[in-house]
Tab-separated table of C-alpha atoms in Angstrom:
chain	number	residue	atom	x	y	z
A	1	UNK	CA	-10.880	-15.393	-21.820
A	2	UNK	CA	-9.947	-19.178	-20.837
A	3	UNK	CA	-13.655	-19.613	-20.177
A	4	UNK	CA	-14.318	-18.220	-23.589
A	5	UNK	CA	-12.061	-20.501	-25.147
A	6	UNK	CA	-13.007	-23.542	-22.856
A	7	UNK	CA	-16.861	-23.281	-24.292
A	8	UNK	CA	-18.247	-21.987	-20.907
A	9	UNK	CA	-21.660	-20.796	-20.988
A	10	UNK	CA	-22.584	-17.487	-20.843
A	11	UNK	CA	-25.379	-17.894	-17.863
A	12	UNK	CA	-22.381	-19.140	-15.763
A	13	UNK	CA	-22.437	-17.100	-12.468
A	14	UNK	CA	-19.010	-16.695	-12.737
A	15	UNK	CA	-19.476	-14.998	-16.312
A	16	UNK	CA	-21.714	-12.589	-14.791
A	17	UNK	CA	-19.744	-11.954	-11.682
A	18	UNK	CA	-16.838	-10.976	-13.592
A	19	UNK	CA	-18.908	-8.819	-16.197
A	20	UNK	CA	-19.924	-6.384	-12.773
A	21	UNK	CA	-16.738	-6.562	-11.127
A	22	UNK	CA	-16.024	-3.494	-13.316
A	23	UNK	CA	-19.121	-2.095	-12.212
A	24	UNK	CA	-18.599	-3.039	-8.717
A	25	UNK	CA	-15.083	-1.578	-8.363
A	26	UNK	CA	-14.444	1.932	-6.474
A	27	UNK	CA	-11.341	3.723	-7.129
A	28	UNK	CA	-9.274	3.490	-3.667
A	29	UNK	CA	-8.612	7.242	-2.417
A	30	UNK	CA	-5.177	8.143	-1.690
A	31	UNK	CA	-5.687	9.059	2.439
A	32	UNK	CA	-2.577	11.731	2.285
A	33	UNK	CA	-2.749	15.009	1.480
A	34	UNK	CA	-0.516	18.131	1.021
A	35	UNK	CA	-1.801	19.806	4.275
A	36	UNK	CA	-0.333	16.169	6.069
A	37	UNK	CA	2.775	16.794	4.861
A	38	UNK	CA	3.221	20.159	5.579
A	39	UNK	CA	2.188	19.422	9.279
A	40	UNK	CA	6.076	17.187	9.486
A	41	UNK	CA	7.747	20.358	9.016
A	42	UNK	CA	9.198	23.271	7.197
A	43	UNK	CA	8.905	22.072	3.541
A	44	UNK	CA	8.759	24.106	0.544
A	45	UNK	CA	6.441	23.284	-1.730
A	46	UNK	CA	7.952	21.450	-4.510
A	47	UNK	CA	9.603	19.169	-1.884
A	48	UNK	CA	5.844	18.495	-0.629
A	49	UNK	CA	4.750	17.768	-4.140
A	50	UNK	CA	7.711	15.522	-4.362
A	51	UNK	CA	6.398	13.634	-1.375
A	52	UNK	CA	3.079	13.450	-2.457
A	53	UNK	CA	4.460	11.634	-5.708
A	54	UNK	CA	6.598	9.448	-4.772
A	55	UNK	CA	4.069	8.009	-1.790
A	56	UNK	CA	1.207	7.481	-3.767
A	57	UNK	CA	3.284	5.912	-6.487
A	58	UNK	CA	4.504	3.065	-3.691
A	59	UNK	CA	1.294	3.173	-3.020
A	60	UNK	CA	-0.495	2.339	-6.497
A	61	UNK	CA	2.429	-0.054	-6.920
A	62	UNK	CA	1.597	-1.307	-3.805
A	63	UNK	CA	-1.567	-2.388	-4.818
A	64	UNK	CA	-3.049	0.397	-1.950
A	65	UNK	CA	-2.257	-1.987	0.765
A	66	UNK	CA	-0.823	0.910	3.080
A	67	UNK	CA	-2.932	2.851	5.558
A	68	UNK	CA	-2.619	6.194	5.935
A	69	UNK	CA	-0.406	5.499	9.709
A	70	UNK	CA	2.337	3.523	7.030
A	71	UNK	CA	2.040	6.507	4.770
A	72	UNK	CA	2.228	8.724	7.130
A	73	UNK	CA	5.476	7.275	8.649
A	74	UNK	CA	7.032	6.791	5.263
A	75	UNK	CA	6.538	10.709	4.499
A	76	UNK	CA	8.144	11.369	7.935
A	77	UNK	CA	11.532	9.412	6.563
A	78	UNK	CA	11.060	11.249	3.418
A	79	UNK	CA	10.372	14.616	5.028
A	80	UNK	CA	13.650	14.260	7.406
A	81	UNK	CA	15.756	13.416	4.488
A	82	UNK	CA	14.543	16.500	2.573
A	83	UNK	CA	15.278	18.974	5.486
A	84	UNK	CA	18.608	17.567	5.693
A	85	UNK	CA	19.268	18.239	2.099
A	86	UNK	CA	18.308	21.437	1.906
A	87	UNK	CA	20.696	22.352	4.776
């Protein structure tokens, strides 16, 4: 909007490159899935649903910097913590 306000003109290329960036965009796919986190062990399923959650919330916050190798380890942690409290 400060281009708006500043009087910029509309054929600028950098008006039109931000008007597709929506366009251009692709939503990033979350690269873990329940069948991953089963695989780290006996987990029932609302603990693997739990999992699921709370990784792909770090990883939205995260701006989806994390590979699925980092979100794999991370549900390995959570994982070991859930057996251990179910014990």
């Amino acid at each position: 909007m400060a281009w708006a306000d500043a009087g910029a003109s509309p054929e600028d290329p950098r008006w039109r490159q931000a008007l597709t960036l929506a366009d251009r965009w692709q939503v990033p796919e979350f690269p873990v899935r329940g069948p991953d986190i089963m695989a780290l062990g006996d987990l029932k399923g609302p603990v693997i649903g739990d999992i699921l959650r709370e990784l792909e919330q770090g990883w939205i916050e995260g701006g989806f910097a994390e590979d699925r190798e980092q979100l794999l380890a991370k549900a390995a942690k959570l994982a070991g913590k859930a057996g251990r409290s179910a014990d």
